[in-house]
Tab-separated table of C-alpha atoms in Angstrom:
chain	number	residue	atom	x	y	z
Y	675	UNK	CA	0.000	0.000	0.000
Y	676	UNK	CA	2.715	2.390	0.998
Y	677	UNK	CA	4.841	1.554	-2.006
Y	678	UNK	CA	1.963	2.257	-4.369
Y	679	UNK	CA	1.460	5.657	-2.813
Y	680	UNK	CA	5.146	6.432	-3.016
Y	681	UNK	CA	5.451	5.454	-6.658
Y	682	UNK	CA	2.315	7.373	-7.587
Y	683	UNK	CA	3.538	10.533	-5.936
Y	684	UNK	CA	6.943	10.126	-7.557
Y	685	UNK	CA	5.316	9.757	-10.959
Y	686	UNK	CA	3.140	12.783	-10.381
Y	687	UNK	CA	6.051	14.967	-9.323
Y	688	UNK	CA	8.211	13.654	-12.121
Y	689	UNK	CA	5.636	14.596	-14.739
Y	690	UNK	CA	5.216	18.007	-13.178
Y	691	UNK	CA	8.941	18.704	-13.128
Y	692	UNK	CA	9.398	17.420	-16.644
Y	693	UNK	CA	6.763	19.724	-18.028
Y	694	UNK	CA	8.429	22.654	-16.301
Y	695	UNK	CA	11.995	21.890	-17.254
Y	696	UNK	CA	11.173	21.548	-20.965
Y	697	UNK	CA	9.947	25.109	-21.004
Y	698	UNK	CA	13.243	26.560	-19.841
Y	699	UNK	CA	15.395	28.176	-22.556
Y	700	UNK	CA	18.075	26.018	-24.101
Y	701	UNK	CA	21.335	25.738	-22.242
Y	702	UNK	CA	24.685	26.631	-23.704
Y	703	UNK	CA	23.411	29.161	-26.175
Y	704	UNK	CA	24.861	32.647	-26.052
Y	705	UNK	CA	21.621	34.364	-26.913
Y	706	UNK	CA	19.682	33.307	-23.847
Y	707	UNK	CA	17.695	36.097	-22.250
Y	708	UNK	CA	19.641	35.710	-19.025
Y	709	UNK	CA	22.927	36.098	-20.872
Y	710	UNK	CA	21.927	39.021	-23.006
Y	711	UNK	CA	20.245	41.211	-20.463
Y	712	UNK	CA	21.824	40.695	-17.057
Y	713	UNK	CA	25.049	38.761	-17.386
Y	714	UNK	CA	26.511	40.942	-20.102
Y	715	UNK	CA	26.011	44.023	-17.939
Y	716	UNK	CA	27.896	42.457	-15.061
Y	717	UNK	CA	30.650	41.115	-17.256
Y	718	UNK	CA	31.269	44.285	-19.196
Y	719	UNK	CA	30.849	46.926	-16.572
Y	720	UNK	CA	31.718	44.983	-13.452
Y	721	UNK	CA	35.399	45.744	-13.430
Y	722	UNK	CA	34.880	49.408	-14.181
Y	723	UNK	CA	32.239	49.982	-11.566
Y	724	UNK	CA	33.725	47.998	-8.728
Y	725	UNK	CA	37.398	47.500	-9.423
Y	726	UNK	CA	37.256	43.791	-8.641
Y	727	UNK	CA	38.408	41.329	-11.254
Y	728	UNK	CA	36.589	38.328	-9.872
Y	729	UNK	CA	33.041	39.029	-11.008
Y	730	UNK	CA	31.475	36.484	-8.658
Y	731	UNK	CA	33.041	38.206	-5.657
Y	732	UNK	CA	32.088	41.559	-7.120
Y	733	UNK	CA	28.466	40.527	-7.278
Y	734	UNK	CA	28.373	38.976	-3.852
Y	735	UNK	CA	30.203	41.768	-2.061
Y	736	UNK	CA	29.234	44.832	-3.998
Y	737	UNK	CA	26.124	44.486	-6.095
Y	738	UNK	CA	24.413	42.121	-3.715
Y	739	UNK	CA	26.143	42.823	-0.441
Y	740	UNK	CA	22.904	42.675	1.517
Y	741	UNK	CA	22.430	39.052	0.527
Y	742	UNK	CA	25.878	38.228	1.829
Y	743	UNK	CA	25.061	40.064	5.028
Y	744	UNK	CA	22.003	37.878	5.467
Y	745	UNK	CA	24.142	34.841	4.855
Y	746	UNK	CA	26.467	35.760	7.708
Y	747	UNK	CA	23.480	36.007	9.991
Y	748	UNK	CA	22.397	32.596	8.726
Y	749	UNK	CA	25.610	30.824	9.667
Y	750	UNK	CA	25.562	32.537	13.005
Y	751	UNK	CA	22.037	31.270	13.581
Y	752	UNK	CA	23.105	27.746	12.637
Y	753	UNK	CA	25.841	27.966	15.244
Y	754	UNK	CA	23.417	29.174	17.910
Y	755	UNK	CA	20.940	26.424	17.103
Y	756	UNK	CA	23.592	23.755	17.481
Y	757	UNK	CA	24.809	25.261	20.725
Y	758	UNK	CA	21.340	25.106	22.243
Y	759	UNK	CA	21.407	21.363	21.696
Y	760	UNK	CA	24.840	20.616	23.064
Y	761	UNK	CA	25.754	22.201	26.347
Y	762	UNK	CA	28.902	24.198	26.464
Y	763	UNK	CA	31.181	24.424	29.465
Y	764	UNK	CA	33.683	27.086	30.227
Y	765	UNK	CA	37.321	26.263	29.897
Y	766	UNK	CA	37.980	25.051	33.371
Y	767	UNK	CA	37.849	21.356	32.584
Y	768	UNK	CA	41.209	19.704	32.704
Y	769	UNK	CA	42.081	18.414	29.309
Y	770	UNK	CA	43.903	15.374	30.500
Y	771	UNK	CA	41.177	12.997	29.480
Y	772	UNK	CA	40.697	14.246	25.983
Y	773	UNK	CA	44.333	15.008	25.425
Y	774	UNK	CA	44.997	11.892	23.438
Y	775	UNK	CA	42.751	11.434	20.478
Y	776	UNK	CA	40.571	8.361	20.486
Y	777	UNK	CA	41.132	7.754	16.844
Y	778	UNK	CA	43.957	5.373	16.240
Y	779	UNK	CA	45.712	6.488	13.127
Y	780	UNK	CA	48.746	5.019	11.502
Y	781	UNK	CA	52.057	6.752	11.229
Y	782	UNK	CA	51.552	7.288	7.511
Y	783	UNK	CA	48.474	9.403	8.083
Y	784	UNK	CA	50.224	11.490	10.707
Y	785	UNK	CA	53.268	12.121	8.554
Y	786	UNK	CA	51.248	13.038	5.496
Y	787	UNK	CA	49.182	15.427	7.557
Y	788	UNK	CA	52.159	17.170	9.087
Y	789	UNK	CA	53.408	17.875	5.588
Y	790	UNK	CA	50.065	18.732	4.067
Y	791	UNK	CA	48.318	20.865	6.690
Y	792	UNK	CA	50.577	23.948	6.568
Y	793	UNK	CA	50.020	24.135	2.822
Y	794	UNK	CA	46.281	23.933	3.142
Y	795	UNK	CA	46.228	26.679	5.771
Y	796	UNK	CA	48.417	28.790	3.515
Y	797	UNK	CA	46.084	28.140	0.627
Y	798	UNK	CA	43.151	29.221	2.765
Y	799	UNK	CA	44.888	32.514	3.522
Y	800	UNK	CA	45.609	32.955	-0.181
Y	801	UNK	CA	41.963	32.414	-1.032
Y	802	UNK	CA	40.936	35.061	1.465
Y	803	UNK	CA	43.408	37.763	0.589
Y	804	UNK	CA	43.361	37.283	-3.182
Y	805	UNK	CA	39.654	36.774	-3.379
Y	806	UNK	CA	39.199	39.879	-5.425
Y	807	UNK	CA	41.708	39.110	-8.138
Y	808	UNK	CA	41.389	35.410	-8.729
Y	809	UNK	CA	39.191	32.586	-7.532
Y	810	UNK	CA	38.244	32.441	-3.910
Y	811	UNK	CA	36.514	34.752	-1.569
Y	812	UNK	CA	36.148	34.863	2.155
Y	813	UNK	CA	33.758	31.993	2.556
Y	814	UNK	CA	35.792	29.373	0.759
Y	815	UNK	CA	38.944	30.298	2.633
Y	816	UNK	CA	37.180	30.080	5.967
Y	817	UNK	CA	35.743	26.659	5.317
Y	818	UNK	CA	39.112	25.333	4.216
Y	819	UNK	CA	40.747	26.746	7.340
Y	820	UNK	CA	38.077	25.253	9.582
Y	821	UNK	CA	38.358	21.853	7.937
Y	822	UNK	CA	42.132	21.860	8.317
Y	823	UNK	CA	41.862	22.520	12.016
Y	824	UNK	CA	39.199	19.848	12.416
Y	825	UNK	CA	41.418	17.263	10.747
Y	826	UNK	CA	44.263	18.360	12.977
Y	827	UNK	CA	42.237	17.856	16.111
Y	828	UNK	CA	40.849	14.517	14.984
Y	829	UNK	CA	44.224	12.989	14.352
Y	830	UNK	CA	46.369	14.697	16.924
Y	831	UNK	CA	44.040	15.268	19.846
Y	832	UNK	CA	42.153	18.397	20.669
Y	833	UNK	CA	44.152	19.929	23.503
Y	834	UNK	CA	46.872	21.338	21.302
Y	835	UNK	CA	44.351	22.876	18.953
Y	836	UNK	CA	42.341	24.544	21.664
Y	837	UNK	CA	45.359	25.937	23.460
Y	838	UNK	CA	46.323	28.101	20.575
Y	839	UNK	CA	43.482	30.573	20.844
Y	840	UNK	CA	42.275	31.738	24.228
Y	841	UNK	CA	38.646	31.760	25.191
Y	842	UNK	CA	37.679	35.472	24.981
Y	843	UNK	CA	38.883	35.510	21.400
Y	844	UNK	CA	36.613	32.611	20.518
Y	845	UNK	CA	33.565	34.561	21.472
Y	846	UNK	CA	34.632	37.361	19.202
Y	847	UNK	CA	35.574	35.051	16.343
Y	848	UNK	CA	32.212	33.434	16.172
Y	849	UNK	CA	30.473	36.684	15.574
Y	850	UNK	CA	33.258	38.099	13.435
Y	851	UNK	CA	31.441	38.076	10.134
Y	852	UNK	CA	28.411	39.861	11.485
Y	853	UNK	CA	30.616	42.336	13.349
Y	854	UNK	CA	32.700	43.262	10.348
Y	855	UNK	CA	29.716	43.603	8.083
Y	856	UNK	CA	27.958	45.901	10.489
Y	857	UNK	CA	31.096	47.937	11.149
Y	858	UNK	CA	31.928	48.387	7.476
Y	859	UNK	CA	28.333	49.232	6.768
Y	860	UNK	CA	28.230	51.804	9.518
Y	861	UNK	CA	31.419	53.336	8.209
Y	862	UNK	CA	29.424	54.200	5.160
Y	863	UNK	CA	26.805	55.945	7.256
Y	864	UNK	CA	29.347	57.856	9.341
Y	865	UNK	CA	30.781	59.461	6.226
Y	866	UNK	CA	27.446	60.482	4.899
Y	867	UNK	CA	26.400	57.879	2.349
Y	868	UNK	CA	24.183	54.806	2.461
Y	869	UNK	CA	24.672	51.789	4.681
Y	870	UNK	CA	27.235	49.309	3.348
Y	871	UNK	CA	28.436	51.511	0.569
Y	872	UNK	CA	32.031	51.202	-0.480
Y	873	UNK	CA	32.377	54.596	-2.114
Y	874	UNK	CA	32.857	57.356	0.417
Y	875	UNK	CA	32.038	60.746	-0.994
Y	876	UNK	CA	34.457	62.842	1.051
Y	877	UNK	CA	37.660	61.337	-0.251
Y	878	UNK	CA	39.239	62.275	-3.543
Y	879	UNK	CA	38.942	59.973	-6.509
Y	880	UNK	CA	42.478	58.673	-6.498
Y	881	UNK	CA	42.070	57.281	-2.989
Y	882	UNK	CA	38.622	55.858	-3.491
Y	883	UNK	CA	39.735	52.657	-5.146
Y	884	UNK	CA	42.211	52.025	-2.375
Y	885	UNK	CA	39.658	52.621	0.355
Y	886	UNK	CA	37.107	50.373	-1.270
Y	887	UNK	CA	39.659	47.621	-1.666
Y	888	UNK	CA	40.671	47.894	1.977
Y	889	UNK	CA	37.092	47.622	3.098
Y	890	UNK	CA	36.509	44.626	0.869
Y	891	UNK	CA	39.520	42.864	2.291
Y	892	UNK	CA	38.269	43.564	5.791
Y	893	UNK	CA	34.928	42.045	4.900
Y	894	UNK	CA	36.557	38.977	3.468
Y	895	UNK	CA	38.789	38.492	6.490
Y	896	UNK	CA	35.800	38.786	8.770
Y	897	UNK	CA	33.913	36.218	6.756
Y	898	UNK	CA	36.856	33.831	6.837
Y	899	UNK	CA	37.378	34.044	10.556
Y	900	UNK	CA	33.723	33.567	11.195
Y	901	UNK	CA	33.306	30.495	9.021
Y	902	UNK	CA	36.367	28.908	10.546
Y	903	UNK	CA	35.248	29.639	14.084
Y	904	UNK	CA	31.779	28.308	13.462
Y	905	UNK	CA	32.951	25.029	12.005
Y	906	UNK	CA	35.386	24.527	14.832
Y	907	UNK	CA	32.926	25.488	17.558
Y	908	UNK	CA	30.319	23.077	16.313
Y	909	UNK	CA	32.857	20.306	16.040
Y	910	UNK	CA	34.279	20.942	19.478
Y	911	UNK	CA	30.939	21.125	21.205
Y	912	UNK	CA	30.005	17.734	19.775
Y	913	UNK	CA	33.412	16.308	20.590
Y	914	UNK	CA	33.475	17.633	24.112
Y	915	UNK	CA	30.020	16.351	24.853
Y	916	UNK	CA	30.864	12.903	23.628
Y	917	UNK	CA	34.106	12.602	25.546
Y	918	UNK	CA	32.487	13.984	28.655
Y	919	UNK	CA	29.762	11.413	28.579
Y	920	UNK	CA	32.319	8.729	27.858
Y	921	UNK	CA	34.438	9.788	30.810
Y	922	UNK	CA	31.395	10.001	33.072
Y	923	UNK	CA	30.327	6.518	32.181
Y	924	UNK	CA	33.819	5.240	32.819
Y	925	UNK	CA	34.324	6.863	36.214
L	110	UNK	CA	19.234	14.422	-15.447
L	111	UNK	CA	18.380	16.875	-12.745
L	112	UNK	CA	14.894	15.446	-12.547
L	113	UNK	CA	16.364	11.981	-11.994
L	114	UNK	CA	18.528	13.244	-9.137
L	115	UNK	CA	15.637	15.082	-7.579
L	116	UNK	CA	13.386	12.046	-7.737
L	117	UNK	CA	16.063	9.816	-6.266
L	118	UNK	CA	16.457	12.173	-3.329
L	119	UNK	CA	12.716	12.417	-2.923
L	120	UNK	CA	12.328	8.655	-2.924
L	121	UNK	CA	15.007	8.323	-0.278
L	122	UNK	CA	13.249	10.813	1.967
L	123	UNK	CA	9.933	9.015	1.605
L	124	UNK	CA	10.871	5.390	1.647
L	125	UNK	CA	13.820	4.773	3.938
L	126	UNK	CA	13.047	4.459	7.640
L	127	UNK	CA	16.509	5.415	8.891
L	128	UNK	CA	16.750	9.050	9.973
L	129	UNK	CA	20.214	9.699	8.656
L	130	UNK	CA	19.294	8.318	5.254
L	131	UNK	CA	16.397	10.754	5.122
L	132	UNK	CA	18.720	13.640	5.778
L	133	UNK	CA	21.099	12.479	3.084
L	134	UNK	CA	18.142	12.323	0.717
L	135	UNK	CA	17.388	15.960	1.524
L	136	UNK	CA	20.996	16.790	0.750
L	137	UNK	CA	20.728	15.061	-2.624
L	138	UNK	CA	17.598	17.067	-3.458
L	139	UNK	CA	19.392	20.308	-2.687
L	140	UNK	CA	22.427	19.286	-4.741
L	141	UNK	CA	20.218	18.624	-7.747
L	142	UNK	CA	18.778	22.118	-7.397
L	143	UNK	CA	22.250	23.635	-7.403
L	144	UNK	CA	22.956	21.759	-10.620
L	145	UNK	CA	19.810	23.226	-12.132
L	146	UNK	CA	20.721	26.764	-11.144
L	147	UNK	CA	24.271	26.585	-12.484
L	148	UNK	CA	23.221	24.968	-15.724
L	149	UNK	CA	20.920	27.876	-16.502
L	150	UNK	CA	23.843	30.192	-16.877
L	151	UNK	CA	26.332	28.032	-18.678
L	152	UNK	CA	27.749	28.864	-22.090
L	153	UNK	CA	29.412	26.387	-24.408
L	154	UNK	CA	33.169	26.605	-24.011
L	155	UNK	CA	32.834	29.353	-21.449
L	156	UNK	CA	35.555	30.559	-19.145
L	157	UNK	CA	35.127	31.245	-15.433
L	158	UNK	CA	33.864	34.780	-14.921
L	159	UNK	CA	37.142	36.337	-13.859
L	160	UNK	CA	38.148	39.072	-16.222
L	161	UNK	CA	41.830	38.309	-16.154
L	162	UNK	CA	41.401	34.753	-17.343
L	163	UNK	CA	40.972	35.261	-21.049
L	164	UNK	CA	38.916	36.829	-23.752
L	165	UNK	CA	36.412	34.178	-24.668
L	166	UNK	CA	32.741	33.950	-23.732
L	167	UNK	CA	32.296	33.992	-19.990
L	168	UNK	CA	29.973	31.826	-17.975
L	169	UNK	CA	27.128	33.675	-16.297
L	170	UNK	CA	28.261	34.746	-12.826
L	171	UNK	CA	24.913	35.328	-11.158
L	172	UNK	CA	23.811	31.699	-10.681
L	173	UNK	CA	27.131	30.935	-9.070
L	174	UNK	CA	26.543	33.552	-6.392
L	175	UNK	CA	23.194	31.972	-5.591
L	176	UNK	CA	24.766	28.549	-5.426
L	177	UNK	CA	27.383	29.799	-2.946
L	178	UNK	CA	24.605	31.049	-0.708
L	179	UNK	CA	22.674	27.835	-1.246
L	180	UNK	CA	25.586	25.690	-0.190
L	181	UNK	CA	25.807	27.603	3.071
L	182	UNK	CA	22.098	27.077	3.633
L	183	UNK	CA	22.467	23.344	3.010
L	184	UNK	CA	25.377	23.299	5.439
L	185	UNK	CA	23.276	24.939	8.123
L	186	UNK	CA	20.309	22.600	7.793
L	187	UNK	CA	22.476	19.491	7.590
L	188	UNK	CA	24.422	20.516	10.690
L	189	UNK	CA	21.279	21.092	12.691
L	190	UNK	CA	19.588	17.918	11.487
L	191	UNK	CA	22.590	15.738	12.255
L	192	UNK	CA	23.010	17.169	15.741
L	193	UNK	CA	19.344	16.444	16.436
L	194	UNK	CA	19.904	12.892	15.193
L	195	UNK	CA	22.809	12.542	17.641
L	196	UNK	CA	20.596	13.543	20.534
L	197	UNK	CA	17.804	11.209	19.433
L	198	UNK	CA	20.194	8.290	19.245
L	199	UNK	CA	21.528	9.015	22.685
L	200	UNK	CA	18.058	9.158	24.180
L	201	UNK	CA	16.331	6.282	22.411
L	202	UNK	CA	19.142	4.053	21.238
L	203	UNK	CA	17.744	3.653	17.751
L	204	UNK	CA	17.448	5.679	14.590
L	205	UNK	CA	14.707	3.711	12.922
L	206	UNK	CA	11.546	5.690	12.394
L	207	UNK	CA	9.208	2.741	12.865
L	208	UNK	CA	10.684	1.909	16.236
L	209	UNK	CA	10.745	5.548	17.271
L	210	UNK	CA	7.033	5.885	16.633
L	211	UNK	CA	6.273	3.087	19.051
L	212	UNK	CA	8.810	3.999	21.704
L	213	UNK	CA	7.995	6.204	24.668
């Protein structure tokens, strides 16, 4: 009975989707309406209006900066929702029990990681700082940085990773993206223009490009730090909860 | 192609009783939608939309911005769903939906 219902609903949805997808304009043709009207504007005038060579970053940080602002609030909300599920202690637990990682890894994995991880962290910094000239952007760099630190703490134990950054900084890092967006946006208001504008009217034209680039780099750095901190915080809250319950059941 | 992926994900959400498999089915549905969005803006033989990378026809940059945002949204929902699944497993000891309906 259930299988008949499932297959009927699948058939119904499949027919529906098929009839919609056939109506879309053909892919891969340069005279699509989306190519002619919107994309050509961004591709031709993007570099002149914003000064950023990477058009995807130009759109997401300049033409559509409000959407990116909403996205920072979204990842922050995801972090808060996970933290309401797992409890979070302050840093007065002794780390002796979770010092050694529970994951038995061979010596090959550890050696490869000690060679590979510095390069991946360096690549993450490259993606952040060069996000305006080549591929990258703040978000990608932050996720790569967070994943590198998660791998590090899985294989090598979490005490060394957590010792590197002290606790008051963590609280700031998690909200870093939202902070930097609001600060850069307010800088626009202080100088007399709209919120989150990158062109400040009081400064002469030769400095404007420099100022806008500096603000963009600040935004990207904030985004990176925030994505990294959120990945790591979620991972550590799950990890800490599991090892705490394991140590409670042992003692 | 995209329709096939979407229907596979949809079938997984409906038919499998394991909770984690349902969440993976949701992930597959969202991946198929990203494929749809990116394929709207593609051009044959197009280059990535970075002005310094050449002179040929560029791929449409707008769908890629939406897909970046979409990936973050998928990340957020998957993180939340998996942490809820962790808590359910710890409380009930099972992840099977049939058994969970009868328990407690």
